[in-house]
Short mmCIF file of C-alpha atoms and ligand atoms in Angstrom, two decimals:
data_model
loop_
_atom_site.label_atom_id
_atom_site.label_comp_id
_atom_site.label_asym_id
_atom_site.label_seq_id
_atom_site.Cartn_x
_atom_site.Cartn_y
_atom_site.Cartn_z
CA MET A 1 56.19 -15.24 -51.02
CA TRP A 2 54.36 -16.47 -47.93
CA SER A 3 50.81 -16.71 -46.67
CA ILE A 4 49.08 -17.14 -43.34
CA THR A 5 46.93 -20.23 -43.49
CA THR A 6 45.70 -20.41 -39.91
CA SER A 7 44.44 -17.85 -37.46
CA LEU A 8 45.61 -17.83 -33.86
CA VAL A 9 42.77 -15.51 -32.85
CA SER A 10 40.02 -17.22 -30.90
CA GLY A 11 37.13 -15.86 -28.83
CA GLU A 12 35.67 -17.32 -25.68
CA PHE A 13 32.94 -19.93 -25.75
CA ILE A 14 30.58 -19.41 -22.81
CA VAL A 15 27.51 -21.52 -22.09
CA LEU A 16 24.62 -20.90 -19.71
CA GLU A 17 23.11 -24.09 -18.39
CA GLY A 18 20.48 -25.33 -15.99
CA ALA A 19 17.19 -27.18 -15.69
CA ASP A 20 14.02 -25.72 -17.20
CA GLY A 21 12.79 -22.70 -15.25
CA VAL A 22 16.12 -21.59 -13.68
CA GLY A 23 16.16 -18.32 -15.63
CA LYS A 24 18.95 -19.16 -18.07
CA THR A 25 17.34 -17.50 -21.08
CA THR A 26 16.74 -14.25 -19.18
CA GLN A 27 20.35 -14.30 -17.96
CA THR A 28 21.63 -14.92 -21.50
CA ALA A 29 19.65 -11.93 -22.79
CA LEU A 30 20.90 -9.66 -19.97
CA LEU A 31 24.48 -10.80 -20.61
CA SER A 32 24.18 -10.08 -24.32
CA TRP A 33 22.88 -6.59 -23.51
CA TRP A 34 25.91 -6.00 -21.21
CA MET A 35 28.33 -7.25 -23.86
CA ASN A 36 26.78 -4.93 -26.44
CA ALA A 37 27.15 -2.01 -24.02
CA ARG A 38 30.83 -2.93 -23.62
CA GLY A 39 31.37 -3.32 -27.35
CA ILE A 40 32.19 -7.02 -27.04
CA GLU A 41 31.49 -8.73 -30.35
CA HIS A 42 29.51 -11.86 -29.71
CA VAL A 43 27.09 -14.37 -31.15
CA VAL A 44 24.08 -15.57 -29.14
CA ALA A 45 22.44 -18.90 -29.86
CA ARG A 46 20.15 -21.42 -28.25
CA GLU A 47 20.12 -25.18 -28.41
CA PRO A 48 18.57 -27.18 -29.82
CA GLY A 49 18.55 -24.57 -32.56
CA GLY A 50 20.96 -21.95 -33.82
CA THR A 51 20.96 -23.27 -37.42
CA PRO A 52 18.17 -24.15 -39.88
CA LEU A 53 18.68 -27.86 -39.10
CA GLY A 54 18.81 -27.15 -35.38
CA GLU A 55 15.57 -25.13 -35.46
CA ALA A 56 13.87 -27.97 -37.36
CA VAL A 57 15.06 -30.44 -34.70
CA ARG A 58 13.81 -28.06 -32.00
CA GLU A 59 10.38 -27.96 -33.56
CA LEU A 60 10.34 -31.76 -33.79
CA ILE A 61 11.47 -32.64 -30.28
CA LEU A 62 9.86 -29.78 -28.36
CA GLY A 63 6.86 -28.83 -30.48
CA LYS A 64 5.33 -32.13 -31.61
CA MET A 65 3.33 -33.08 -28.54
CA ASP A 66 1.71 -36.17 -30.08
CA LEU A 67 4.94 -37.65 -31.46
CA GLN A 68 6.46 -40.54 -29.51
CA ILE A 69 10.24 -40.04 -29.44
CA PRO A 70 12.10 -42.72 -27.47
CA PRO A 71 15.31 -41.67 -25.67
CA GLU A 72 17.80 -42.95 -28.29
CA PRO A 73 16.22 -41.14 -31.27
CA GLU A 74 15.86 -38.04 -29.11
CA LEU A 75 19.59 -38.17 -28.37
CA LEU A 76 20.46 -38.65 -32.04
CA LEU A 77 18.28 -35.73 -33.12
CA ILE A 78 19.91 -33.48 -30.54
CA LEU A 79 23.35 -34.61 -31.65
CA ALA A 80 22.47 -33.76 -35.27
CA SER A 81 21.50 -30.27 -34.14
CA ARG A 82 24.73 -30.04 -32.08
CA ALA A 83 26.96 -31.05 -35.00
CA ALA A 84 25.46 -28.36 -37.24
CA PHE A 85 25.68 -25.78 -34.46
CA VAL A 86 29.37 -26.46 -33.85
CA SER A 87 30.43 -26.39 -37.49
CA GLU A 88 28.13 -23.58 -38.74
CA VAL A 89 28.01 -21.25 -35.74
CA VAL A 90 30.53 -21.91 -32.98
CA LYS A 91 33.73 -22.62 -34.89
CA PRO A 92 33.39 -19.74 -37.41
CA ALA A 93 32.54 -17.22 -34.67
CA LEU A 94 35.46 -18.30 -32.46
CA ALA A 95 37.81 -18.20 -35.43
CA ASP A 96 36.66 -14.59 -36.01
CA GLY A 97 37.67 -13.77 -32.43
CA LYS A 98 34.04 -13.36 -31.30
CA VAL A 99 32.59 -14.50 -28.01
CA VAL A 100 30.01 -17.26 -28.39
CA LEU A 101 27.24 -17.07 -25.81
CA ALA A 102 25.17 -20.24 -25.92
CA ASP A 103 21.93 -21.02 -24.13
CA ARG A 104 22.70 -24.75 -23.50
CA PHE A 105 25.30 -27.12 -24.99
CA ALA A 106 26.69 -30.59 -24.22
CA LEU A 107 26.06 -30.42 -20.46
CA SER A 108 22.31 -30.33 -21.27
CA THR A 109 22.62 -33.59 -23.18
CA LEU A 110 24.37 -35.29 -20.26
CA ALA A 111 21.79 -33.93 -17.80
CA TYR A 112 18.61 -34.54 -19.87
CA GLN A 113 19.37 -37.57 -22.05
CA GLY A 114 21.85 -39.12 -19.57
CA TYR A 115 20.51 -38.46 -16.08
CA GLY A 116 16.93 -37.57 -17.10
CA ARG A 117 16.17 -40.23 -19.74
CA GLY A 118 18.57 -42.77 -18.22
CA LEU A 119 20.77 -43.37 -21.27
CA PRO A 120 24.27 -44.62 -20.32
CA LEU A 121 26.51 -41.61 -19.79
CA ASP A 122 29.37 -43.23 -21.71
CA ASP A 123 27.12 -43.60 -24.77
CA VAL A 124 26.02 -39.98 -24.50
CA ARG A 125 29.66 -38.89 -24.21
CA ASP A 126 30.60 -40.96 -27.29
CA GLY A 127 27.84 -39.29 -29.28
CA LEU A 128 28.86 -35.86 -28.06
CA ARG A 129 32.44 -36.46 -29.15
CA ILE A 130 31.24 -37.19 -32.70
CA ALA A 131 28.91 -34.18 -32.77
CA THR A 132 31.37 -31.65 -31.34
CA GLY A 133 34.65 -33.08 -32.62
CA GLY A 134 35.84 -32.68 -29.03
CA LEU A 135 35.17 -28.92 -28.86
CA GLU A 136 34.50 -27.88 -25.25
CA PRO A 137 33.27 -24.53 -23.95
CA ASP A 138 35.75 -22.34 -22.05
CA LEU A 139 33.17 -21.96 -19.30
CA TYR A 140 29.82 -23.43 -18.32
CA ILE A 141 27.77 -21.23 -15.99
CA LEU A 142 25.36 -23.63 -14.34
CA LEU A 143 22.39 -21.92 -12.71
CA ASP A 144 20.83 -23.94 -9.95
CA LEU A 145 17.43 -23.60 -8.32
CA PRO A 146 15.28 -25.91 -6.15
CA VAL A 147 12.80 -27.77 -8.36
CA GLU A 148 9.80 -26.17 -6.60
CA GLU A 149 11.09 -22.70 -7.51
CA SER A 150 11.75 -23.72 -11.14
CA LEU A 151 8.22 -25.10 -11.44
CA ALA A 152 6.72 -21.95 -9.89
CA ARG A 153 8.66 -19.76 -12.34
CA GLN A 154 7.53 -21.88 -15.28
CA ALA A 155 3.90 -21.71 -14.12
CA SER A 156 3.97 -17.93 -13.65
CA SER A 157 5.58 -17.34 -17.07
CA GLY A 158 2.25 -18.13 -18.74
CA ILE A 159 4.13 -19.95 -21.56
CA GLN A 160 2.74 -23.33 -22.60
CA PRO A 161 5.11 -26.15 -21.52
CA ASP A 162 6.96 -27.89 -24.38
CA ARG A 163 7.20 -31.68 -24.85
CA ILE A 164 10.13 -32.08 -22.45
CA GLU A 165 8.73 -29.67 -19.84
CA ARG A 166 5.57 -31.83 -19.81
CA GLU A 167 7.60 -34.69 -18.33
CA GLY A 168 6.78 -33.19 -14.94
CA ASP A 169 8.56 -32.68 -11.65
CA GLY A 170 10.02 -36.23 -11.26
CA PHE A 171 11.94 -35.79 -14.51
CA LEU A 172 13.00 -32.25 -13.56
CA ARG A 173 14.37 -33.60 -10.25
CA LEU A 174 16.49 -36.19 -12.08
CA VAL A 175 17.79 -33.47 -14.40
CA ARG A 176 18.66 -31.14 -11.53
CA GLN A 177 20.44 -33.92 -9.61
CA GLY A 178 22.32 -34.74 -12.81
CA TYR A 179 23.39 -31.14 -13.26
CA LEU A 180 24.63 -30.95 -9.67
CA ALA A 181 26.61 -34.19 -10.13
CA LEU A 182 28.10 -32.79 -13.35
CA GLY A 183 28.90 -29.53 -11.56
CA ASP A 184 31.04 -31.58 -9.14
CA SER A 185 32.65 -33.89 -11.67
CA GLU A 186 33.22 -31.89 -14.86
CA SER A 187 35.97 -29.37 -15.34
CA GLY A 188 35.05 -25.90 -16.55
CA VAL A 189 31.66 -25.80 -14.78
CA ARG A 190 30.87 -23.08 -12.21
CA VAL A 191 27.61 -23.40 -10.30
CA LEU A 192 25.68 -20.24 -9.37
CA ASN A 193 22.61 -19.99 -7.18
CA GLY A 194 19.79 -18.85 -9.49
CA SER A 195 17.47 -17.67 -6.66
CA GLY A 196 16.53 -14.04 -6.29
CA PRO A 197 15.75 -11.20 -8.69
CA PRO A 198 17.21 -11.58 -12.23
CA GLU A 199 19.34 -8.43 -11.78
CA ALA A 200 21.03 -9.88 -8.67
CA VAL A 201 21.76 -13.16 -10.45
CA GLN A 202 23.07 -11.21 -13.42
CA ASP A 203 25.51 -9.34 -11.16
CA LYS A 204 26.92 -12.71 -10.03
CA VAL A 205 27.18 -13.92 -13.64
CA ARG A 206 29.10 -10.79 -14.66
CA GLU A 207 31.43 -11.01 -11.64
CA LEU A 208 32.22 -14.57 -12.60
CA LEU A 209 33.03 -13.61 -16.19
CA ILE A 210 35.28 -10.79 -15.04
CA GLU A 211 37.06 -13.19 -12.67
CA VAL A 212 37.56 -15.94 -15.25
CA PHE A 213 38.26 -13.77 -18.33
CA PRO A 214 39.66 -10.45 -17.03
CA GLU A 215 41.21 -9.62 -20.39
CA THR A 216 37.88 -9.80 -22.19
CA PHE A 217 35.40 -8.65 -19.54
CA GLY A 218 37.44 -6.71 -16.95
CA ASP A 219 37.54 -2.91 -16.83
CA SER A 220 40.97 -2.90 -18.47
CA ALA A 221 39.29 -4.40 -21.57
CA LEU A 222 37.11 -1.29 -22.01
P1 TMP B 1 14.80 -24.20 -23.69
O1 TMP B 1 15.46 -23.64 -24.91
O2 TMP B 1 13.53 -23.53 -23.32
O3 TMP B 1 15.74 -24.34 -22.54
O4 TMP B 1 14.31 -25.67 -24.09
C1 TMP B 1 15.17 -26.63 -24.55
C2 TMP B 1 14.70 -27.98 -24.08
O5 TMP B 1 15.47 -29.00 -24.74
C3 TMP B 1 14.87 -28.20 -22.59
O6 TMP B 1 13.75 -28.87 -22.07
C4 TMP B 1 16.07 -29.09 -22.50
C5 TMP B 1 16.04 -29.86 -23.79
N1 TMP B 1 17.36 -30.29 -24.23
C6 TMP B 1 17.73 -31.60 -24.09
O7 TMP B 1 16.94 -32.43 -23.65
N2 TMP B 1 19.00 -31.96 -24.46
C7 TMP B 1 19.91 -31.08 -24.98
O8 TMP B 1 21.05 -31.44 -25.31
C8 TMP B 1 19.49 -29.71 -25.13
C9 TMP B 1 20.45 -28.70 -25.69
C10 TMP B 1 18.22 -29.36 -24.75
#
């Protein structure tokens, strides 16, 4: 008598990243559409969010305009959302062999709470380790755009800015510089130019996925 107690099957964990206004959410939606067309089983989620706790945190830190949230509590709230996201969404989906496609993950916390809010990066990393249990994405796709272009896209979207977007262009500049520094220093991060029509950016995103994960996204996987 024997039983299998662990599964060796694991899907890919892919994260789209970038400062507000780079077009990440549009690219995530286009990618999900492409994966559906290719029959690739996947889970799409955004952060903060993705779980009931995460959505409550999202409402608190993005929706409550009159609430003062200093940087440390903001970090801790985001880490609470991250911990729930990892245990309730990411790990079960990967264990099922599904692709996880996330709109933001830990790189956002380093860029926004570290570089943007000025919290020590080592402290942010310590918190992330607790929240994620050390789980890292297989690939971060970091979309980059000059701040002026990001601001113009945000303005033309007609969507009311959230609490963090209201920090203005100085904050957005710090975040973008942080992302670019992380793009140089962190492993598993590929930077793509987010300028141009969404379809052209999407082509570059798909080419990158085919290059990095040919067995999942290449034509031979069809
Ligand atoms: P978005 O879903 O429209 O990108 O908005 C999420 C906002 O939350 C965005 O301004 C970035 C911010 N954020 C952080 O500050 N830290 C984080 O770790 C994450 C995931 C998001």
